[in-house]
mmCIF file of C-alpha atoms in Angstrom:
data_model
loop_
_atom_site.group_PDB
_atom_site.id
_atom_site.type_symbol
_atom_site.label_atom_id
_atom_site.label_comp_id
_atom_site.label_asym_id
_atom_site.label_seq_id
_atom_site.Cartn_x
_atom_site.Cartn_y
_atom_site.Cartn_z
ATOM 1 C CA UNK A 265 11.957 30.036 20.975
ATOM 2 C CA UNK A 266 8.175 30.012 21.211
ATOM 3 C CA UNK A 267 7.925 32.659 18.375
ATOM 4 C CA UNK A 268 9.600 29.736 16.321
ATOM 5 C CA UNK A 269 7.163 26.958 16.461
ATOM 6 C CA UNK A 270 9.728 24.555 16.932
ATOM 7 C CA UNK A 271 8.508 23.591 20.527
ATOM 8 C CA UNK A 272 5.198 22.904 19.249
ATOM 9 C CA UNK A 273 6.349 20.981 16.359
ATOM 10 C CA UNK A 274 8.849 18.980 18.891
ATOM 11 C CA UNK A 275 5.215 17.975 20.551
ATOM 12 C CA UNK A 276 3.549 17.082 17.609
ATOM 13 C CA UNK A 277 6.040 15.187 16.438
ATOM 14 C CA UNK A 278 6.675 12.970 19.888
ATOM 15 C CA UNK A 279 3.122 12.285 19.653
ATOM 16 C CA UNK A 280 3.183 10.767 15.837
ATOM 17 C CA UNK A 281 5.696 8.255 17.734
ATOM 18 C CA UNK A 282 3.745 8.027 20.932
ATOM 19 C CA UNK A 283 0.300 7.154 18.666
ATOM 20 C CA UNK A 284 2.258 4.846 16.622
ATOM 21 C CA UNK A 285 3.653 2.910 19.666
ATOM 22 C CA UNK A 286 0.174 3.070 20.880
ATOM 23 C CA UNK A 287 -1.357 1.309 17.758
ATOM 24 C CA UNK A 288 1.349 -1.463 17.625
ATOM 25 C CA UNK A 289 0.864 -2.233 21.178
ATOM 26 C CA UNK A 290 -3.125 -2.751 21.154
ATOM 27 C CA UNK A 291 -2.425 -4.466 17.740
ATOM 28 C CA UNK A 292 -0.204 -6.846 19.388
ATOM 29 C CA UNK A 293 -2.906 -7.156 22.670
ATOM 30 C CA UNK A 294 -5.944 -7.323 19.435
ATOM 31 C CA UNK A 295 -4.112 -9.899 17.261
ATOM 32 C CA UNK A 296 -0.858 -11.738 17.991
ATOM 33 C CA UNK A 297 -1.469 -12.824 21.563
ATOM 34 C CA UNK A 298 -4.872 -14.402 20.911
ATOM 35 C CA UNK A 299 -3.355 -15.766 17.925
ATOM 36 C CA UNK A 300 -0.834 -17.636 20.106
ATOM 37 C CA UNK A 301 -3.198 -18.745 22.828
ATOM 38 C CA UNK A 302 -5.458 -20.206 19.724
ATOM 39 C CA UNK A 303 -2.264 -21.858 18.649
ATOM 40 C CA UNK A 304 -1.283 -23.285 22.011
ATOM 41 C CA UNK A 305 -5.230 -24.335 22.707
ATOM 42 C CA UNK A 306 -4.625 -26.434 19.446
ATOM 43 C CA UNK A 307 -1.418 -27.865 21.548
ATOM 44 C CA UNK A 308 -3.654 -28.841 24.089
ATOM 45 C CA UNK A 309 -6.385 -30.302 22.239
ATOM 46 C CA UNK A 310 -4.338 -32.421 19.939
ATOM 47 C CA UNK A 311 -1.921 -33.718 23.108
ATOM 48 C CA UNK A 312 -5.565 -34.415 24.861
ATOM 49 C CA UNK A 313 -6.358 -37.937 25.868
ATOM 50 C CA UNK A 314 -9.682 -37.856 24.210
ATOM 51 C CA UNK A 315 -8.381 -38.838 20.627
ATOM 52 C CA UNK A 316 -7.713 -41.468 19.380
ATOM 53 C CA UNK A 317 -5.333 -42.733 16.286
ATOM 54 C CA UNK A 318 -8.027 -43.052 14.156
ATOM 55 C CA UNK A 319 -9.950 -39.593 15.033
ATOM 56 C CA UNK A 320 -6.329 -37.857 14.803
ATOM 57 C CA UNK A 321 -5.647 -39.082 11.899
ATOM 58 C CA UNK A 322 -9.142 -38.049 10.410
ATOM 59 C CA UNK A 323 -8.522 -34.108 11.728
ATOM 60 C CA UNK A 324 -4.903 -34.601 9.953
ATOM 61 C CA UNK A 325 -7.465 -35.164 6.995
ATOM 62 C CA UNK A 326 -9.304 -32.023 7.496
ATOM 63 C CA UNK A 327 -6.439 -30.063 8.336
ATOM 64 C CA UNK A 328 -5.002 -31.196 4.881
ATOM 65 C CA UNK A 329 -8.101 -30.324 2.639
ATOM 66 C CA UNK A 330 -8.358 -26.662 4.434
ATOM 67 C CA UNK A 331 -4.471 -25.667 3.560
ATOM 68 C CA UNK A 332 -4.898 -27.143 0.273
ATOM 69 C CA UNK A 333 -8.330 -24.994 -0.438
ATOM 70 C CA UNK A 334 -5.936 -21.777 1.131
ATOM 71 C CA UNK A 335 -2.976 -22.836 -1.091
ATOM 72 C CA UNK A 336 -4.726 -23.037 -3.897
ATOM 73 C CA UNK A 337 -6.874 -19.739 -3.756
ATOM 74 C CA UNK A 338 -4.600 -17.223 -2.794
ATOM 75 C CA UNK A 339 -0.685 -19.243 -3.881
ATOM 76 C CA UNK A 340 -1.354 -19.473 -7.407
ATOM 77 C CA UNK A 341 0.697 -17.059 -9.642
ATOM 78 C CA UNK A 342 -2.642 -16.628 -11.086
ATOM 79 C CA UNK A 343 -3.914 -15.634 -7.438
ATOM 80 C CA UNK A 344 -5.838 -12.221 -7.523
ATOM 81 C CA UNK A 345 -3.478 -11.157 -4.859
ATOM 82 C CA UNK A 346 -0.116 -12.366 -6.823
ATOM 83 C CA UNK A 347 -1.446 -10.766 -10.236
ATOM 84 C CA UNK A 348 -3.559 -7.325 -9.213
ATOM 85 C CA UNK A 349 0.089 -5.439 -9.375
ATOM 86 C CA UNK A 350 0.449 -6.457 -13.104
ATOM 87 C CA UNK A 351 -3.289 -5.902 -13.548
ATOM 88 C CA UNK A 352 -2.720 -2.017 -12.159
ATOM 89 C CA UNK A 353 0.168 -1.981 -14.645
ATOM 90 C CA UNK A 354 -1.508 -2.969 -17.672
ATOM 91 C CA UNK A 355 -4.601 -0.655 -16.464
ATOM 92 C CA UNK A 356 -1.987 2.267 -16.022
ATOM 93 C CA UNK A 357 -0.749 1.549 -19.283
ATOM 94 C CA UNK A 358 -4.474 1.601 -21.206
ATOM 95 C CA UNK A 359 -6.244 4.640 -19.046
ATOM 96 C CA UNK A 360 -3.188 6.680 -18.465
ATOM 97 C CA UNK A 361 -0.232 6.564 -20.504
ATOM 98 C CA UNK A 362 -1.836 5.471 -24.037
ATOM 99 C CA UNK A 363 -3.517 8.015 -26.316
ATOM 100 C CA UNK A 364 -0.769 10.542 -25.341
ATOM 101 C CA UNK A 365 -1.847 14.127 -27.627
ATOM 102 C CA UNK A 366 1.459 15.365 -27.664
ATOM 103 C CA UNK A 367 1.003 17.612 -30.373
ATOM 104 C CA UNK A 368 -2.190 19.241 -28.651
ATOM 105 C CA UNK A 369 -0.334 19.323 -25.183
ATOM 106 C CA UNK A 370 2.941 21.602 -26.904
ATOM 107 C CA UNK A 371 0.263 23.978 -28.697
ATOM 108 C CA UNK A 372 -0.698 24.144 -24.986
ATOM 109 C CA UNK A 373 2.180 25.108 -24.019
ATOM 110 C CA UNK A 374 3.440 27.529 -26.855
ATOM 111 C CA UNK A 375 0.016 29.425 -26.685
ATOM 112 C CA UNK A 376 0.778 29.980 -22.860
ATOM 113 C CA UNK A 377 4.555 31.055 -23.815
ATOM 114 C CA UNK A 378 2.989 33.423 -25.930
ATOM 115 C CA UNK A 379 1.118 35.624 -23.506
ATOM 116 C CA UNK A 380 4.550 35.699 -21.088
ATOM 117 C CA UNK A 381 5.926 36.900 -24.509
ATOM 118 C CA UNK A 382 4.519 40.310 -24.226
ATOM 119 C CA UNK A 383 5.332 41.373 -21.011
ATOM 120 C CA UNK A 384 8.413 43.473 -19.706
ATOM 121 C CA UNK A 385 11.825 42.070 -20.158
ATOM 122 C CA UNK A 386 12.328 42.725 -16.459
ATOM 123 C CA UNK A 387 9.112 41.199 -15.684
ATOM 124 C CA UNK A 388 10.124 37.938 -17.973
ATOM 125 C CA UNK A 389 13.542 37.870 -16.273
ATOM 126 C CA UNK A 390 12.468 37.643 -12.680
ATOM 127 C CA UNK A 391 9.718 34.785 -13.426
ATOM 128 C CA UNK A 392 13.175 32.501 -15.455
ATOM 129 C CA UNK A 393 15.045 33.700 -12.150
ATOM 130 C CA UNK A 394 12.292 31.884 -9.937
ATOM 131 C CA UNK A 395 11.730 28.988 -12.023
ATOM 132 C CA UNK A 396 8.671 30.555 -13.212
ATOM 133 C CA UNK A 397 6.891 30.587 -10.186
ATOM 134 C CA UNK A 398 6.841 34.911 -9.244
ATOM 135 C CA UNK A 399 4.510 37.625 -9.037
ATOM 136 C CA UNK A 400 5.437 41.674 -9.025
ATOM 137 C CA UNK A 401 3.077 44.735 -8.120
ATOM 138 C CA UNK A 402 1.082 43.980 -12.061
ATOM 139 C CA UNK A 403 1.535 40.482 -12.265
ATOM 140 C CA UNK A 404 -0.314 38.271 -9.784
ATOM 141 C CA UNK A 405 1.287 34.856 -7.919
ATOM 142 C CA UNK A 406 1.630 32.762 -11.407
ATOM 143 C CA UNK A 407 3.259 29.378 -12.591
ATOM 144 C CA UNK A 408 4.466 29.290 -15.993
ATOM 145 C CA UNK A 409 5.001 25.492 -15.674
ATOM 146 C CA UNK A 410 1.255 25.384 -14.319
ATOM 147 C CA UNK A 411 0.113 26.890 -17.147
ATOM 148 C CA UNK A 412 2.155 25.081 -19.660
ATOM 149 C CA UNK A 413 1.222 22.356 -18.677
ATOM 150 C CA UNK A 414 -2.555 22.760 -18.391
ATOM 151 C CA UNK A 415 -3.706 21.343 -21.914
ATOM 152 C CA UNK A 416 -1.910 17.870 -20.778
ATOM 153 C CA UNK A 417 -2.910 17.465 -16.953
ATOM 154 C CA UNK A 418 -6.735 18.542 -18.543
ATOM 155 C CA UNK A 419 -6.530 15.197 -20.505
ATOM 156 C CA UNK A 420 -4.527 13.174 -17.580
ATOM 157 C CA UNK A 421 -6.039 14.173 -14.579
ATOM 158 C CA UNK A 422 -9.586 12.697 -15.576
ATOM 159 C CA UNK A 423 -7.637 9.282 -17.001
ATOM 160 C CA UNK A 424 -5.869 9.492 -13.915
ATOM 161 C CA UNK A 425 -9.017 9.403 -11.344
ATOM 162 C CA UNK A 426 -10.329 6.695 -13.735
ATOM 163 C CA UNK A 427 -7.462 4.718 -13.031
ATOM 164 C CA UNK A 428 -7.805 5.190 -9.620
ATOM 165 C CA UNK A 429 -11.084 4.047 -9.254
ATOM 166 C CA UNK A 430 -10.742 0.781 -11.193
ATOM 167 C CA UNK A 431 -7.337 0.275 -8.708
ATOM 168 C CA UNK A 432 -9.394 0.275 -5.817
ATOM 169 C CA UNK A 433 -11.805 -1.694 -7.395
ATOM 170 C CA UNK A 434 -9.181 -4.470 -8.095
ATOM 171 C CA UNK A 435 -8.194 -3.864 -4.601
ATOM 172 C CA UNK A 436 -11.824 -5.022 -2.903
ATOM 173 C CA UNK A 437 -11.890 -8.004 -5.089
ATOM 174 C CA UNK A 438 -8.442 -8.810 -3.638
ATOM 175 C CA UNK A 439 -9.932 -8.481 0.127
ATOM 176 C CA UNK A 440 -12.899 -10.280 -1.188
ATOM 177 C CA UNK A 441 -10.856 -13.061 -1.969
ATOM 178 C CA UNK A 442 -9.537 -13.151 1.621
ATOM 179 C CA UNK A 443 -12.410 -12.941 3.349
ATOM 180 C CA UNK A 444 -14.142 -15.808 0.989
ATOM 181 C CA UNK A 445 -11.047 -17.985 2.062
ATOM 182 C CA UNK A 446 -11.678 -17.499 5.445
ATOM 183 C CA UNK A 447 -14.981 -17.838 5.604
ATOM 184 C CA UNK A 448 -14.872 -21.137 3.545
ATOM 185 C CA UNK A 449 -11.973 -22.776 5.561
ATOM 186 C CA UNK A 450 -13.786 -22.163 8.934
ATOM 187 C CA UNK A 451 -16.912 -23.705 6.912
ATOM 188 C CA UNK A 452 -14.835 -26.510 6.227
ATOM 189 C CA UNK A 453 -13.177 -27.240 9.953
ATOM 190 C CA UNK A 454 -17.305 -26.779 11.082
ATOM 191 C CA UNK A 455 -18.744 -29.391 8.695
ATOM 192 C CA UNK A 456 -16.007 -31.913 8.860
ATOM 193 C CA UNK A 457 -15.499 -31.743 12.254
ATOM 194 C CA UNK A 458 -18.984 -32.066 13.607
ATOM 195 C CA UNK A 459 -18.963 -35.224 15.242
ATOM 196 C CA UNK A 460 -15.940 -33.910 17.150
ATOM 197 C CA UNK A 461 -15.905 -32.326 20.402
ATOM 198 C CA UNK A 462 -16.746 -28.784 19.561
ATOM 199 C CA UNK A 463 -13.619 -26.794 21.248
ATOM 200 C CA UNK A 464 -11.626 -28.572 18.528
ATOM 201 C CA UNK A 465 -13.165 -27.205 15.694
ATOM 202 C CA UNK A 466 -13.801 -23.966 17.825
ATOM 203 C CA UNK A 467 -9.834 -23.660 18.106
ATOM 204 C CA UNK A 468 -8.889 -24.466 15.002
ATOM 205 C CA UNK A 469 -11.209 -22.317 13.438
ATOM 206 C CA UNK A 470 -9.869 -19.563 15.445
ATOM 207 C CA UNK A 471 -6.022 -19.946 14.308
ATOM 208 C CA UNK A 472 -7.345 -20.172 10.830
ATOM 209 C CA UNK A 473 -9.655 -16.850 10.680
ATOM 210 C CA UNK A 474 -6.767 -15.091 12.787
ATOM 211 C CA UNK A 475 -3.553 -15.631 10.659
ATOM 212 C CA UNK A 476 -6.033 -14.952 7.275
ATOM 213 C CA UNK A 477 -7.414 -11.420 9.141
ATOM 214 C CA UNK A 478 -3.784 -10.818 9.586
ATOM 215 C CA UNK A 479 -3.450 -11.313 6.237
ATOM 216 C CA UNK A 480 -6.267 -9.023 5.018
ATOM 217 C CA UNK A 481 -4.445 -6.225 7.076
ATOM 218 C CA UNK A 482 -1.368 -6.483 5.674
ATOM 219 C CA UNK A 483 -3.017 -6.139 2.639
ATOM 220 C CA UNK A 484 -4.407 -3.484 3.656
ATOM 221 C CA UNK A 485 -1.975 -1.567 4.664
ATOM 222 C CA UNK A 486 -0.093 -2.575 1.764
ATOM 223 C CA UNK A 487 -2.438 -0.737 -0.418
ATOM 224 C CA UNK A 488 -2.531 2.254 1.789
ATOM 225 C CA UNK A 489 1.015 2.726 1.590
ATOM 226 C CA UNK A 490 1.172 2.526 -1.961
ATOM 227 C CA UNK A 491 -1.960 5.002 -2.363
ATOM 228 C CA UNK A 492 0.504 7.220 -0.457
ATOM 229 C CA UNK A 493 2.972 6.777 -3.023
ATOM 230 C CA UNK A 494 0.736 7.467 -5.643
ATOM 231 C CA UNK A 495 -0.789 10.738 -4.100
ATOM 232 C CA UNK A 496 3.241 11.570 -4.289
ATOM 233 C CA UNK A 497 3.494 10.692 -8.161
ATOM 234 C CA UNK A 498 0.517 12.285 -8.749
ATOM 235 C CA UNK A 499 2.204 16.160 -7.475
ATOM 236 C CA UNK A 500 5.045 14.897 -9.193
ATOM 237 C CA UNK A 501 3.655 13.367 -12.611
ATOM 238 C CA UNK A 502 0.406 16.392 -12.647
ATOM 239 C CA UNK A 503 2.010 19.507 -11.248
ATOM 240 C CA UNK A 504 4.073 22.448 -11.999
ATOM 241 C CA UNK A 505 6.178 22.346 -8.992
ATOM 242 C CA UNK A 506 9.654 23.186 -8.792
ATOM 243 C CA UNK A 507 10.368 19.905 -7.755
ATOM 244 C CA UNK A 508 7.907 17.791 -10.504
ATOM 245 C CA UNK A 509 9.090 16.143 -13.226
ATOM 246 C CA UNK A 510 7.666 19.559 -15.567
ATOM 247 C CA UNK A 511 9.544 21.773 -13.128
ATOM 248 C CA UNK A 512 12.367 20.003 -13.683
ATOM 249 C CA UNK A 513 12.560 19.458 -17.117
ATOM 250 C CA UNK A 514 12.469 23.329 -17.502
ATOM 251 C CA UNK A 515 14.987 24.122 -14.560
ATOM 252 C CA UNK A 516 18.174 24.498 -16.837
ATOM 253 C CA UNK A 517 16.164 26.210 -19.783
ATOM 254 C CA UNK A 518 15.249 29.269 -16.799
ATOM 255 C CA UNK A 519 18.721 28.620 -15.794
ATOM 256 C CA UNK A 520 19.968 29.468 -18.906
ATOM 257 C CA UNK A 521 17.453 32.406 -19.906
ATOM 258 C CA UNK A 522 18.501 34.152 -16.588
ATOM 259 C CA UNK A 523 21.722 33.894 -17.019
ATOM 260 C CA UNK A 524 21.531 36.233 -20.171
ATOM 261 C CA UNK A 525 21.911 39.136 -20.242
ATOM 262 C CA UNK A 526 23.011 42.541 -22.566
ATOM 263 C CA UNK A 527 21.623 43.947 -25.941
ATOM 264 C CA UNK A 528 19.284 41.402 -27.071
ATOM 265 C CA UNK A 529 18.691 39.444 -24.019
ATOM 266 C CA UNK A 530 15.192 39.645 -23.474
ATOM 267 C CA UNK A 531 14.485 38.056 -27.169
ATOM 268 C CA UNK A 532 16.931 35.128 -27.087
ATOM 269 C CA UNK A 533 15.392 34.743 -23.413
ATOM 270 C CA UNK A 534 12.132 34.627 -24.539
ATOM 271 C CA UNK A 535 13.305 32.403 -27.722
ATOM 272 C CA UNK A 536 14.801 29.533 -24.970
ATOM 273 C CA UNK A 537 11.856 29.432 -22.938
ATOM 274 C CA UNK A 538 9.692 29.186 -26.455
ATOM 275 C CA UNK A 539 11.815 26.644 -27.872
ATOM 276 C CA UNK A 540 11.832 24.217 -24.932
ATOM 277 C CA UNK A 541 8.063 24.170 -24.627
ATOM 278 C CA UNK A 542 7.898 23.567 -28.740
ATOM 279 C CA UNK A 543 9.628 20.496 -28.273
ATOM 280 C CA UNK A 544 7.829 16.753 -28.512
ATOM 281 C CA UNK A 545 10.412 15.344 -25.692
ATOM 282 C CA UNK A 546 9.488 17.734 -23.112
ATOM 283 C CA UNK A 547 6.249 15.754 -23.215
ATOM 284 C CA UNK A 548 7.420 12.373 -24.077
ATOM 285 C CA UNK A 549 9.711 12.403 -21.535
ATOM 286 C CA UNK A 550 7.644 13.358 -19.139
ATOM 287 C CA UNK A 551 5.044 10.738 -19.464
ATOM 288 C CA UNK A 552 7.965 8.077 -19.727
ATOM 289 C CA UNK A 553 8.869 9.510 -16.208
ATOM 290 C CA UNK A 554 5.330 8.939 -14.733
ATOM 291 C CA UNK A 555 5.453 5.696 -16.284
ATOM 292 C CA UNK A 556 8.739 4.707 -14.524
ATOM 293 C CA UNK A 557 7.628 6.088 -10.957
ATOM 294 C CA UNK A 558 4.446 4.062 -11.653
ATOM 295 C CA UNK A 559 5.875 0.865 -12.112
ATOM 296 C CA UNK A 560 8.508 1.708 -9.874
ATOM 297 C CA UNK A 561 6.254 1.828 -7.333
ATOM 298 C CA UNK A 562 3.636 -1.157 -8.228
ATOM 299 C CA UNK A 563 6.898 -2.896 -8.124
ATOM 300 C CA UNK A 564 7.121 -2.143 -4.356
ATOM 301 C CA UNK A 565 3.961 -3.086 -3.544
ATOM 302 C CA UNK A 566 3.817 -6.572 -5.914
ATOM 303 C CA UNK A 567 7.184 -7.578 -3.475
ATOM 304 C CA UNK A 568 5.224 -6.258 -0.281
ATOM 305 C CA UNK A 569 2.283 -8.200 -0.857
ATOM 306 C CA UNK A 570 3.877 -11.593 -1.912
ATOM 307 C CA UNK A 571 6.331 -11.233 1.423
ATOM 308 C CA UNK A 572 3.192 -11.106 3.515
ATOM 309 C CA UNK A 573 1.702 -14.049 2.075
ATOM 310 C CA UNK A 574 4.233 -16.316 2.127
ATOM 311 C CA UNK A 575 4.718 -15.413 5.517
ATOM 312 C CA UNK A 576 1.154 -15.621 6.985
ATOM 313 C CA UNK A 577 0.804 -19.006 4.766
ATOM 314 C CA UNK A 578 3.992 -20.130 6.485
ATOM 315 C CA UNK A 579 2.616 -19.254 9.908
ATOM 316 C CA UNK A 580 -0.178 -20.971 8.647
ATOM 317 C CA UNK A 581 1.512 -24.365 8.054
ATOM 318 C CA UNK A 582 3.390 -24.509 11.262
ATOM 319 C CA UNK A 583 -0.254 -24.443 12.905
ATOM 320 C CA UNK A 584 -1.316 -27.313 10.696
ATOM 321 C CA UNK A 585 2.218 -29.151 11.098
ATOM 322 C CA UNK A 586 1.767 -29.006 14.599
ATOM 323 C CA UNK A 587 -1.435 -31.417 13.849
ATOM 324 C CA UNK A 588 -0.244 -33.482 10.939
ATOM 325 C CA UNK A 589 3.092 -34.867 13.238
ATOM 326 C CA UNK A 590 1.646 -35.765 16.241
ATOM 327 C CA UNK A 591 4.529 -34.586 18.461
ATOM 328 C CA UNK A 592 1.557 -32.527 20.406
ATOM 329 C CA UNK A 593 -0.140 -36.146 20.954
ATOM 330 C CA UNK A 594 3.317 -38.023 22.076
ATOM 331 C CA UNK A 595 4.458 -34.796 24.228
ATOM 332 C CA UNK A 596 1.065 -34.663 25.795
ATOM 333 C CA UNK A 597 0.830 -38.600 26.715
ATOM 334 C CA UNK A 598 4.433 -38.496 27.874
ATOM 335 C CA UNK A 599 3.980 -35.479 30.587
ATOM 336 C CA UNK A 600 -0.188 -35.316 30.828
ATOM 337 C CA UNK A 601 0.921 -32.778 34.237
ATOM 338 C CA UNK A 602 2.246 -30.203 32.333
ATOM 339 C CA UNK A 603 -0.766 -30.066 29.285
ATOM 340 C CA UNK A 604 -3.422 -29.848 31.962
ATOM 341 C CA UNK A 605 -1.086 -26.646 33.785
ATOM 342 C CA UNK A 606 -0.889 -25.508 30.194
ATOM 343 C CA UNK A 607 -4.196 -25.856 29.988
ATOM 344 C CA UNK A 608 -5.177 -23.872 33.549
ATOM 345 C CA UNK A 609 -2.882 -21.206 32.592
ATOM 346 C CA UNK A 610 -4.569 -20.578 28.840
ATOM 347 C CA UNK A 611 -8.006 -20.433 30.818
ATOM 348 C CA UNK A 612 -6.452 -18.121 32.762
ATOM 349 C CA UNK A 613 -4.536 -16.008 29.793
ATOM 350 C CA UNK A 614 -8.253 -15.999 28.298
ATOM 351 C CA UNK A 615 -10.120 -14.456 30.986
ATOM 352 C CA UNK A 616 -7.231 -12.182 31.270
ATOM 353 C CA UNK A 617 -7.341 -11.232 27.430
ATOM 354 C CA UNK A 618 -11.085 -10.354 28.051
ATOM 355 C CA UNK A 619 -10.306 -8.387 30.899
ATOM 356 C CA UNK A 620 -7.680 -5.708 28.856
ATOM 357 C CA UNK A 621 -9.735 -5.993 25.806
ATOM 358 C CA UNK A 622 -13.006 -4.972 27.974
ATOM 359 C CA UNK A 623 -10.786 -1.905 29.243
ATOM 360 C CA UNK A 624 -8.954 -1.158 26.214
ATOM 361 C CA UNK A 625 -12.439 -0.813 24.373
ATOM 362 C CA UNK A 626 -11.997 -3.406 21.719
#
């Protein structure tokens, strides 16, 4: 059983979970409890005695100009973070999939076909009968597909890294965007709030830069997960794999040259595998493919983003509704007992915060 591996690989694999757990536990501790305390300090604040009508009704102002300034950078369909998947589209479509040399990438191909041509008929056969992936006692380890495919992935795999690049420049803009939203809302609660006693503006502040950071890392790992997708397409799309889109598109033509056999095999063998790798389609179709997976997965990622927005914005506004309604103000003059235990036990929940987050190391 130890020979096998598979009790070491049991291990491993019950620590991926028990790291995982790990990381969504301190990122609960890191971000959504003080996010709540911040959110029930605003509670207590706007419930305190200390305001009046007219100074409520000026923070209701505030409150107002901040979601609109949030709304209208980041909610817009023009919105860098609502249009940077159609932006990576187009940019696909420019540095990747246009200027396709289909002609020069089949000459590829046929020249490689050619030097496969010359070797032994029992040689030839075992390479169809392993999908072109073989090797015997003359020939070394070799990939037809690899090698037939080498003139196009030459020309795409430079266009490809290109792409890349600009992609994750699109993506820092994106984050840029974020972080200039927070930075000028908190700006905004500071300025306009001045003559106010400072733990309002502290608090509020506080809800606002936390539910935008959590916004930023859902972005975040928005983007990683679809660079993980893309390092997929990219062994699919630039490979020779058995399982690409190259390997297979040439899966029934070895199919079929293996299965021959008798007087004349090895030349009608040698004549399927030619003919395939003549053909304009094998090509065509194979950037069409890489086009589809592409979009197919920028697709993913457009949906993922615009779900965490509109639900960090909605978080968002039930923070500022809390304000703009007064109900805080009315529940805290109608029981002013239970807003000042509220506000002992947030104290307390603070101090306590501090306390794990000074042992946790954050």
């Amino acid at each position: 059983m130890n020979l096998s591996g598979i009790p070491a690989l049991r291990r491993h694999c019950i620590g991926l979970v028990a790291d995982a757990q790990s990381r969504e536990v301190l990122n609960y501790i890191q971000k959504d409890i003080p996010a709540l305390i911040s959110e029930l300090d605003i509670w207590v604040q706007n419930g305190a005695g200390t305001l009046d009508a007219e100074r409520r009704r000026a923070i209701r102002e505030v409150v107002n100009a901040v979601e609109h300034g949030i709304q209208s950078a980041l909610n817009k369909n023009s919105s860098r973070i609502r249009t940077i998947s159609s932006l990576a589209n187009a940019t696909f479509e420019s540095k990747v999939y246009k200027d396709q040399h289909i002609e020069r990438w089949v000459e590829g191909a046929v020249q490689a076909s050619r030097v496969w041509h010359g070797w032994a008929p029992m040689t030839y056969k075992m390479f169809c009968g392993n999908f072109g992936y073989h090797s015997t006692p003359k020939q070394a380890v070799q990939s037809w597909n690899h090698q037939a495919m080498h003139t196009m992935t030459l020309d795409l795999s430079t266009r490809w890294r290109d792409f890349k690049l600009q992609l994750e420049g699109y993506h820092a803009r994106v984050l840029d965007t974020v972080n200039s939203v927070q930075a000028d809302a908190v700006q905004k609660i500071d300025d306009e709030l001045s003559e106010f006693p400072a733990s309002i503006a502290t608090v509020l502040g506080e809800v606002v830069s936390r539910r935008i950071q959590l916004l930023a890392e859902d972005i975040e790992r928005h983007y990683t997960t679809l660079l993980e997708d893309l390092w997929i397409l990219e062994t699919n799309a630039l490979t020779g794999i058995r399982t690409s889109i190259f390997g297979k598109a040439m899966e029934s033509s070895y199919d079929q040259a293996n299965a021959d056999s008798g007087s004349g095999s090895d030349q009608r063998r040698k004549a399927v595998i030619r003919e395939t790798l003549s053909r304009d389609m094998l090509f065509k179709d194979h950037m069409t493919q890489f086009r589809q997976g592409f979009r197919k997965h920028t697709s993913k990622w457009r949906v993922s983003l615009a779900d965490a927005l509109d639900h960090r914005l909605s978080e968002l506004s039930v923070t500022f509704d809390m304000i703009r309604q007064d109900h805080a103000a009315r529940e805290g003059d109608q029981d002013p007992q239970f807003r000042n235990r509220l506000a002992t036990e947030l104290s307390n929940s603070k101090t306590e915060m501090r306390r794990i987050n000074a042992m946790v190391g954050f």
